Amino acid sequence: MITLIEKIGFPLSDENISVIESCAKIIKNGGLVAFPTETVYGLGANALIPDAVKGIYAAKGRPSDNPLIVHINDIDTLNLIAKNISNKAMLLIDKFWPGPLTIIFDKTDVIPKETAGGLDTVAVRMPKNEIAKLLIDKSGVPIAAPSANLSGKPSPTKASHVIDDLNGKVNAIIDGGSSDIGLESTVIDMSTDIPCILRPGAITKSMIESVIGNVILDKNLLNEHEKPKSPGMKYKHYAPDADIILVQGNNINNVVNKIIELSNSYTNKNIGIICTEETKDFYKNYNNVISLGSKNNTETIAKNLFDTFREFNKLNVDIIFAEGLPEENLELAIMNRLKKASGYNIINV
Ligand code: TXA
Ligand code: MG
């Protein structure tokens, strides 16, 4: 398959809009289009056509029991695909949509089982990115879209990541620049009595609690041995090709010293180090050191994480030592991705 690659700039020109219109037509008619969102790039298909949705699983190599997020642009479409929408869910919608929050509802029969991975629920998100919004509008259908990476690879935060993974496997890739947030959306289950966060993201637990009161974290987020409620969270994810060892501790000097000790002990391996602006100078003697940004700017760290994983693939490192962060607010989401990428290979100091 020849993949159209279309670059879009802001503000959108008439030419940009007609490119998005032709991509919308591809989606409406059952094809696959990768597109930018504010979180990560998505691989979109018409959520109402089972064969189109099967195309997503095939292109990504994704297990078919892992349901997709349906992207919409208005509440009428939500009412078409979801039912039993609670008042608390409406409060979250009012506050956080459009934006990086995915909400799980009971599904209606409009959503085929392929889209829902065989579940009775459907995950729904209203993205904020202008290109994503226009694509949904012009296609006139809800768009099922997982992250536009090969299954198991880090989610794409740049069009070049999508091209590396999916060129030749999808009809079109829309290049809309780097993702603003760089981590996938927060997923919250509102189909149960007690709202439960299944995947942490940029909309944090405390932001949600300020709107609807107490919510819980899925048990798997507190203890990796618990079975996650979200099918996708059980797979090793987001991983670079090299093994990652995560070094965690309250005292950053101890963390740095441990990473230096480990780096010196793996003499026959090509090692990489993931650190912050504050610590990078401690690793001057090592070659493959990437700072994610200042520890005081977690938005930047979130934005750089997946790109850094992919950079390490180019450097051909065998093993990566990564500094841990305190697990609160946005850092909870960053640490969730890092822990999963490490396969829970964690050293506490
Ligand atoms: O930011 C994002 O959410 C991006 C952009 C493209 O919107 N999408 C994304 O999709 O990350 P994906 O498929 O890579 O991750 C969706 C997660 C998976 O862990 C999946 O198992 C979970 O959401 N999920 C989807 N539907 C679900 C459902 N009905 N119940 C529980 N978990 C669900
Ligand atoms: Mg994904």
CSV table of C-alpha atoms and ligand atoms in Angstrom, one decimal:
chain,number,residue,atom,x,y,z
A,1,MET,CA,0.0,0.0,0.0
A,2,ILE,CA,1.2,3.5,-0.8
A,3,THR,CA,0.8,5.8,2.2
A,4,LEU,CA,0.0,9.5,1.5
A,5,ILE,CA,2.1,11.7,3.9
A,6,GLU,CA,0.5,15.1,4.3
A,7,LYS,CA,2.1,18.0,6.2
A,8,ILE,CA,-0.3,20.4,7.9
A,9,GLY,CA,0.7,23.8,9.3
A,10,PHE,CA,-1.1,26.2,11.6
A,11,PRO,CA,-3.2,28.3,11.1
A,12,LEU,CA,-4.9,25.9,8.7
A,13,SER,CA,-4.8,27.1,5.1
A,14,ASP,CA,-7.5,26.3,2.5
A,15,GLU,CA,-5.2,23.7,1.1
A,16,ASN,CA,-4.7,22.1,4.5
A,17,ILE,CA,-8.4,21.9,5.0
A,18,SER,CA,-9.0,20.2,1.7
A,19,VAL,CA,-6.2,17.6,2.6
A,20,ILE,CA,-8.1,16.9,5.9
A,21,GLU,CA,-11.3,16.6,3.9
A,22,SER,CA,-9.8,14.0,1.6
A,23,CYS,CA,-8.4,12.1,4.7
A,24,ALA,CA,-11.9,12.3,6.3
A,25,LYS,CA,-13.4,10.7,3.1
A,26,ILE,CA,-10.8,7.9,3.4
A,27,ILE,CA,-12.0,7.2,7.0
A,28,LYS,CA,-15.7,7.5,6.2
A,29,ASN,CA,-15.2,4.9,3.4
A,30,GLY,CA,-13.4,2.4,5.6
A,31,GLY,CA,-9.7,3.3,5.2
A,32,LEU,CA,-6.9,4.0,7.8
A,33,VAL,CA,-5.5,7.5,8.5
A,34,ALA,CA,-3.0,8.4,11.2
A,35,PHE,CA,-3.5,11.8,12.7
A,36,PRO,CA,-2.2,14.1,15.4
A,37,THR,CA,-4.0,14.6,18.7
A,38,GLU,CA,-2.8,16.7,21.7
A,39,THR,CA,-1.8,13.5,23.5
A,40,VAL,CA,-0.1,11.2,20.9
A,41,TYR,CA,-0.8,10.3,17.3
A,42,GLY,CA,-3.8,8.1,16.6
A,43,LEU,CA,-4.5,5.5,13.9
A,44,GLY,CA,-8.1,6.3,12.9
A,45,ALA,CA,-10.8,4.2,11.2
A,46,ASN,CA,-14.6,4.5,11.0
A,47,ALA,CA,-15.7,3.1,14.4
A,48,LEU,CA,-18.9,1.9,12.9
A,49,ILE,CA,-17.4,-0.4,10.2
A,50,PRO,CA,-16.1,-3.7,11.6
A,51,ASP,CA,-13.8,-4.4,8.7
A,52,ALA,CA,-12.2,-0.9,8.9
A,53,VAL,CA,-11.6,-1.5,12.6
A,54,LYS,CA,-10.1,-4.9,11.9
A,55,GLY,CA,-7.7,-3.0,9.6
A,56,ILE,CA,-6.4,-1.1,12.7
A,57,TYR,CA,-5.6,-4.3,14.6
A,58,ALA,CA,-3.9,-5.8,11.5
A,59,ALA,CA,-1.7,-2.7,10.8
A,60,LYS,CA,-0.6,-2.4,14.4
A,61,GLY,CA,-0.3,-6.1,15.2
A,62,ARG,CA,-2.6,-5.5,18.1
A,63,PRO,CA,-4.3,-8.3,20.1
A,64,SER,CA,-8.0,-8.2,19.2
A,65,ASP,CA,-9.1,-8.3,22.9
A,66,ASN,CA,-7.7,-4.8,23.4
A,67,PRO,CA,-10.5,-2.3,22.8
A,68,LEU,CA,-10.2,1.0,21.0
A,69,ILE,CA,-10.9,4.6,22.1
A,70,VAL,CA,-13.7,6.2,20.0
A,71,HIS,CA,-13.0,9.9,19.2
A,72,ILE,CA,-16.0,12.2,18.8
A,73,ASN,CA,-16.7,15.9,18.4
A,74,ASP,CA,-20.2,16.4,19.9
A,75,ILE,CA,-22.5,15.2,22.6
A,76,ASP,CA,-25.1,13.9,20.1
A,77,THR,CA,-22.6,11.3,19.0
A,78,LEU,CA,-21.9,10.4,22.6
A,79,ASN,CA,-25.6,9.7,23.1
A,80,LEU,CA,-25.6,7.6,20.0
A,81,ILE,CA,-22.8,5.3,21.1
A,82,ALA,CA,-23.0,5.3,24.9
A,83,LYS,CA,-25.8,4.9,27.5
A,84,ASN,CA,-26.4,5.3,31.2
A,85,ILE,CA,-24.3,8.5,31.3
A,86,SER,CA,-24.1,9.6,34.9
A,87,ASN,CA,-24.3,13.1,36.3
A,88,LYS,CA,-20.7,12.8,37.5
A,89,ALA,CA,-19.6,11.8,34.0
A,90,MET,CA,-21.4,14.9,32.6
A,91,LEU,CA,-19.5,17.0,35.1
A,92,LEU,CA,-16.2,15.6,33.8
A,93,ILE,CA,-17.2,16.2,30.2
A,94,ASP,CA,-18.1,19.8,31.0
A,95,LYS,CA,-14.8,20.4,32.6
A,96,PHE,CA,-12.3,18.4,30.6
A,97,TRP,CA,-13.7,17.9,27.1
A,98,PRO,CA,-12.3,18.6,24.6
A,99,GLY,CA,-9.0,17.3,26.1
A,100,PRO,CA,-6.9,14.4,27.2
A,101,LEU,CA,-9.5,12.5,29.2
A,102,THR,CA,-11.1,9.2,28.0
A,103,ILE,CA,-14.3,8.1,29.7
A,104,ILE,CA,-15.6,4.5,29.7
A,105,PHE,CA,-19.4,4.1,29.4
A,106,ASP,CA,-21.9,1.3,28.8
A,107,LYS,CA,-22.0,1.0,25.0
A,108,THR,CA,-25.0,0.9,22.7
A,109,ASP,CA,-25.5,-1.5,19.8
A,110,VAL,CA,-24.3,1.1,17.4
A,111,ILE,CA,-20.7,0.2,18.4
A,112,PRO,CA,-19.6,-3.1,16.8
A,113,LYS,CA,-17.9,-5.7,19.0
A,114,GLU,CA,-14.6,-5.3,17.0
A,115,THR,CA,-14.4,-1.6,18.3
A,116,ALA,CA,-15.2,-2.6,21.9
A,117,GLY,CA,-12.8,-5.6,21.9
A,118,GLY,CA,-15.8,-7.7,22.8
A,119,LEU,CA,-16.7,-5.7,26.0
A,120,ASP,CA,-20.1,-4.2,26.9
A,121,THR,CA,-18.4,-0.8,27.4
A,122,VAL,CA,-16.9,1.8,25.1
A,123,ALA,CA,-14.1,4.2,25.7
A,124,VAL,CA,-14.8,7.7,24.4
A,125,ARG,CA,-12.7,10.8,24.0
A,126,MET,CA,-13.2,14.3,22.5
A,127,PRO,CA,-9.8,15.5,21.4
A,128,LYS,CA,-8.7,19.2,21.4
A,129,ASN,CA,-6.2,19.1,18.5
A,130,GLU,CA,-7.6,21.2,15.6
A,131,ILE,CA,-6.7,18.7,13.0
A,132,ALA,CA,-8.3,15.8,14.9
A,133,LYS,CA,-11.5,17.9,15.5
A,134,LEU,CA,-11.8,18.8,11.8
A,135,LEU,CA,-11.1,15.2,10.7
A,136,ILE,CA,-13.9,13.9,12.9
A,137,ASP,CA,-16.3,16.7,11.8
A,138,LYS,CA,-15.6,16.2,8.1
A,139,SER,CA,-15.8,12.4,8.3
A,140,GLY,CA,-19.2,12.6,9.9
A,141,VAL,CA,-18.5,9.4,11.9
A,142,PRO,CA,-17.0,8.5,15.3
A,143,ILE,CA,-13.3,7.6,14.8
A,144,ALA,CA,-11.8,4.6,16.5
A,145,ALA,CA,-8.2,5.3,17.2
A,146,PRO,CA,-5.5,3.6,19.2
A,147,SER,CA,-2.0,5.2,19.4
A,148,ALA,CA,-0.5,5.0,15.9
A,149,ASN,CA,2.5,2.8,16.8
A,150,LEU,CA,3.2,-0.9,16.2
A,151,SER,CA,1.9,-2.8,19.2
A,152,GLY,CA,4.5,-2.8,22.0
A,153,LYS,CA,6.4,0.2,20.7
A,154,PRO,CA,6.3,3.6,22.3
A,155,SER,CA,3.3,5.7,21.4
A,156,PRO,CA,4.2,8.2,18.6
A,157,THR,CA,4.6,11.9,19.4
A,158,LYS,CA,5.9,12.9,16.0
A,159,ALA,CA,4.8,12.0,12.5
A,160,SER,CA,8.3,10.6,11.9
A,161,HIS,CA,7.5,8.0,14.6
A,162,VAL,CA,4.3,7.0,12.8
A,163,ILE,CA,6.2,6.8,9.5
A,164,ASP,CA,8.8,4.5,11.0
A,165,ASP,CA,6.1,2.1,12.3
A,166,LEU,CA,3.2,2.3,9.8
A,167,ASN,CA,4.5,3.5,6.4
A,168,GLY,CA,3.0,1.2,3.7
A,169,LYS,CA,0.4,-0.2,6.1
A,170,VAL,CA,-2.1,2.7,6.2
A,171,ASN,CA,-3.7,4.9,3.6
A,172,ALA,CA,-2.5,8.3,5.0
A,173,ILE,CA,-0.5,9.9,7.7
A,174,ILE,CA,-1.2,13.5,8.6
A,175,ASP,CA,1.9,15.3,10.0
A,176,GLY,CA,0.7,18.0,12.4
A,177,GLY,CA,4.0,18.5,14.3
A,178,SER,CA,4.9,17.3,17.8
A,179,SER,CA,2.2,16.3,20.2
A,180,ASP,CA,1.6,18.9,22.9
A,181,ILE,CA,1.3,16.5,25.9
A,182,GLY,CA,3.3,13.4,24.7
A,183,LEU,CA,1.5,10.8,26.9
A,184,GLU,CA,-1.7,9.0,26.2
A,185,SER,CA,-5.0,10.3,27.7
A,186,THR,CA,-6.1,9.5,31.2
A,187,VAL,CA,-8.7,6.7,31.1
A,188,ILE,CA,-11.4,6.7,33.7
A,189,ASP,CA,-14.2,4.1,34.0
A,190,MET,CA,-17.5,5.8,34.8
A,191,SER,CA,-19.6,2.7,34.0
A,192,THR,CA,-19.2,1.4,37.6
A,193,ASP,CA,-20.5,2.7,40.9
A,194,ILE,CA,-17.1,4.0,42.0
A,195,PRO,CA,-15.2,5.9,39.3
A,196,CYS,CA,-11.9,4.3,38.7
A,197,ILE,CA,-8.8,5.6,36.9
A,198,LEU,CA,-7.5,2.8,34.7
A,199,ARG,CA,-4.6,4.7,33.1
A,200,PRO,CA,-3.0,7.9,34.5
A,201,GLY,CA,-2.4,10.8,32.2
A,202,ALA,CA,-2.3,14.6,32.0
A,203,ILE,CA,-5.7,14.9,33.7
A,204,THR,CA,-4.6,13.9,37.2
A,205,LYS,CA,-6.5,12.2,40.0
A,206,SER,CA,-6.6,15.4,42.0
A,207,MET,CA,-7.9,17.4,39.0
A,208,ILE,CA,-10.7,14.8,38.6
A,209,GLU,CA,-11.5,14.7,42.4
A,210,SER,CA,-11.8,18.5,42.4
A,211,VAL,CA,-14.8,18.0,40.1
A,212,ILE,CA,-16.5,14.8,41.2
A,213,GLY,CA,-15.0,13.9,44.6
A,214,ASN,CA,-13.4,10.6,45.5
A,215,VAL,CA,-12.1,8.4,42.7
A,216,ILE,CA,-10.0,5.3,43.0
A,217,LEU,CA,-6.9,4.1,41.1
A,218,ASP,CA,-7.1,0.6,39.4
A,219,LYS,CA,-5.4,-1.9,41.7
A,220,ASN,CA,-2.8,-2.6,39.0
A,221,LEU,CA,-1.5,1.0,39.2
A,222,LEU,CA,-0.7,0.4,42.9
A,223,ASN,CA,0.6,-3.2,42.5
A,224,GLU,CA,1.7,-4.5,39.2
A,225,HIS,CA,0.8,-8.1,40.2
A,226,GLU,CA,-2.9,-7.2,40.3
A,227,LYS,CA,-4.8,-7.8,37.0
A,228,PRO,CA,-5.5,-4.5,35.3
A,229,LYS,CA,-9.1,-3.7,34.4
A,230,SER,CA,-8.1,-2.1,31.1
A,231,PRO,CA,-7.1,-4.9,28.7
A,232,GLY,CA,-4.3,-2.8,27.1
A,233,MET,CA,-2.6,-2.2,30.5
A,234,LYS,CA,-1.6,-5.9,30.7
A,235,TYR,CA,0.7,-5.8,27.8
A,236,LYS,CA,4.4,-4.7,28.1
A,237,HIS,CA,4.2,-1.4,26.4
A,238,TYR,CA,5.9,1.7,25.4
A,239,ALA,CA,9.3,0.0,25.4
A,240,PRO,CA,12.5,0.8,23.6
A,241,ASP,CA,14.4,-2.1,22.1
A,242,ALA,CA,16.9,-2.1,25.0
A,243,ASP,CA,16.1,-3.3,28.5
A,244,ILE,CA,15.4,-0.6,31.0
A,245,ILE,CA,16.3,-0.6,34.7
A,246,LEU,CA,14.5,2.0,36.7
A,247,VAL,CA,16.3,3.4,39.8
A,248,GLN,CA,14.0,5.0,42.3
A,249,GLY,CA,14.6,6.7,45.7
A,250,ASN,CA,13.8,9.9,47.6
A,251,ASN,CA,17.5,10.9,47.7
A,252,ILE,CA,18.6,11.9,44.2
A,253,ASN,CA,22.3,11.5,45.1
A,254,ASN,CA,21.7,7.9,46.0
A,255,VAL,CA,19.9,7.4,42.7
A,256,VAL,CA,22.8,9.0,40.7
A,257,ASN,CA,25.4,7.0,42.6
A,258,LYS,CA,23.5,3.7,42.0
A,259,ILE,CA,23.2,4.5,38.2
A,260,ILE,CA,27.0,5.2,38.0
A,261,GLU,CA,27.8,2.0,39.9
A,262,LEU,CA,25.6,0.0,37.6
A,263,SER,CA,26.9,1.7,34.5
A,264,ASN,CA,30.5,0.8,35.6
A,265,SER,CA,29.6,-2.8,36.3
A,266,TYR,CA,28.1,-3.5,32.8
A,267,THR,CA,31.5,-3.1,31.0
A,268,ASN,CA,30.7,-5.3,28.0
A,269,LYS,CA,27.4,-3.5,27.3
A,270,ASN,CA,26.5,-0.4,25.4
A,271,ILE,CA,24.6,1.6,28.1
A,272,GLY,CA,22.2,4.5,28.0
A,273,ILE,CA,21.1,6.8,30.8
A,274,ILE,CA,17.8,8.7,31.1
A,275,CYS,CA,18.2,11.7,33.5
A,276,THR,CA,17.1,15.3,34.1
A,277,GLU,CA,18.8,18.7,33.5
A,278,GLU,CA,19.6,18.8,37.2
A,279,THR,CA,21.6,15.5,37.1
A,280,LYS,CA,23.0,15.2,33.6
A,281,ASP,CA,26.4,16.7,34.5
A,282,PHE,CA,27.0,13.7,36.9
A,283,TYR,CA,27.1,11.4,33.9
A,284,LYS,CA,29.7,13.3,31.8
A,285,ASN,CA,31.9,10.2,31.5
A,286,TYR,CA,29.2,8.3,29.6
A,287,ASN,CA,28.2,8.5,26.0
A,288,ASN,CA,24.5,7.9,25.6
A,289,VAL,CA,22.9,10.2,28.2
A,290,ILE,CA,19.6,11.9,27.4
A,291,SER,CA,18.0,14.5,29.7
A,292,LEU,CA,14.2,14.6,29.6
A,293,GLY,CA,14.2,18.2,30.9
A,294,SER,CA,14.2,19.9,34.2
A,295,LYS,CA,12.6,18.0,37.1
A,296,ASN,CA,10.7,21.3,37.8
A,297,ASN,CA,9.0,21.1,34.4
A,298,THR,CA,7.2,17.8,34.3
A,299,GLU,CA,5.2,18.8,31.2
A,300,THR,CA,8.5,18.8,29.2
A,301,ILE,CA,9.5,15.5,30.7
A,302,ALA,CA,6.2,14.0,29.7
A,303,LYS,CA,6.5,15.4,26.2
A,304,ASN,CA,10.1,14.0,25.7
A,305,LEU,CA,9.7,10.5,27.2
A,306,PHE,CA,8.5,8.5,24.2
A,307,ASP,CA,10.8,10.4,21.7
A,308,THR,CA,13.7,9.6,24.0
A,309,PHE,CA,12.8,5.9,24.0
A,310,ARG,CA,12.9,6.0,20.2
A,311,GLU,CA,16.2,7.9,20.2
A,312,PHE,CA,17.8,5.2,22.2
A,313,ASN,CA,16.8,2.7,19.5
A,314,LYS,CA,18.9,4.7,17.1
A,315,LEU,CA,21.9,4.7,19.5
A,316,ASN,CA,21.8,0.9,19.6
A,317,VAL,CA,22.2,0.7,23.4
A,318,ASP,CA,21.7,-2.7,25.2
A,319,ILE,CA,20.6,-1.4,28.5
A,320,ILE,CA,19.2,1.8,29.8
A,321,PHE,CA,19.3,3.1,33.4
A,322,ALA,CA,16.5,5.6,34.1
A,323,GLU,CA,16.1,7.9,37.1
A,324,GLY,CA,12.7,7.6,38.9
A,325,LEU,CA,10.5,10.5,39.8
A,326,PRO,CA,8.2,11.0,42.8
A,327,GLU,CA,4.8,9.4,41.9
A,328,GLU,CA,2.3,12.2,42.1
A,329,ASN,CA,0.2,14.3,39.6
A,330,LEU,CA,1.7,14.1,36.1
A,331,GLU,CA,4.7,12.2,37.4
A,332,LEU,CA,2.3,9.3,38.2
A,333,ALA,CA,1.6,9.0,34.5
A,334,ILE,CA,5.3,9.4,33.5
A,335,MET,CA,6.3,6.8,36.1
A,336,ASN,CA,3.5,4.4,34.9
A,337,ARG,CA,5.0,4.5,31.4
A,338,LEU,CA,8.6,4.1,32.6
A,339,LYS,CA,7.7,1.2,34.9
A,340,LYS,CA,5.9,-0.6,32.2
A,341,ALA,CA,8.7,0.0,29.8
A,342,SER,CA,11.1,-1.5,32.3
A,343,GLY,CA,8.9,-4.6,32.7
A,344,TYR,CA,8.9,-3.5,36.4
A,345,ASN,CA,12.6,-4.0,36.6
A,346,ILE,CA,13.0,-1.5,39.5
A,347,ILE,CA,15.8,-0.9,42.0
A,348,ASN,CA,14.9,1.1,45.1
A,349,VAL,CA,17.8,2.9,46.8
B,1,TXA,O1,-4.4,9.6,24.2
B,1,TXA,C1,-4.9,8.6,23.8
B,1,TXA,O2,-5.8,8.0,24.5
B,1,TXA,C2,-4.6,8.1,22.4
B,1,TXA,C3,-5.0,9.0,21.4
B,1,TXA,C4,-4.8,8.6,20.0
B,1,TXA,O3,-6.4,9.3,21.6
B,1,TXA,N1,-5.1,6.8,22.2
B,1,TXA,C5,-4.7,5.7,22.9
B,1,TXA,O4,-5.3,4.5,22.5
B,1,TXA,O5,-3.8,5.7,23.7
B,1,TXA,P1,-4.7,3.1,22.9
B,1,TXA,O6,-5.6,2.1,22.2
B,1,TXA,O7,-3.3,3.0,22.6
B,1,TXA,O8,-5.0,2.9,24.4
B,1,TXA,C6,-6.4,2.8,24.9
B,1,TXA,C7,-6.4,2.2,26.2
B,1,TXA,C8,-6.0,0.7,26.2
B,1,TXA,O9,-5.2,0.4,27.4
B,1,TXA,C9,-7.3,0.0,26.2
B,1,TXA,O10,-7.3,-1.3,26.7
B,1,TXA,C10,-8.2,0.9,27.1
B,1,TXA,O11,-7.8,2.2,26.7
B,1,TXA,N2,-9.6,0.7,26.8
B,1,TXA,C11,-10.3,1.0,25.6
B,1,TXA,N3,-11.6,0.7,25.8
B,1,TXA,C12,-11.7,0.2,27.0
B,1,TXA,C13,-12.9,-0.3,27.7
B,1,TXA,N4,-14.1,-0.3,27.2
B,1,TXA,N5,-12.6,-0.7,29.0
B,1,TXA,C14,-11.4,-0.6,29.6
B,1,TXA,N6,-10.3,-0.2,28.9
B,1,TXA,C15,-10.5,0.2,27.7
B,2,MG,MG,-1.4,2.4,22.6
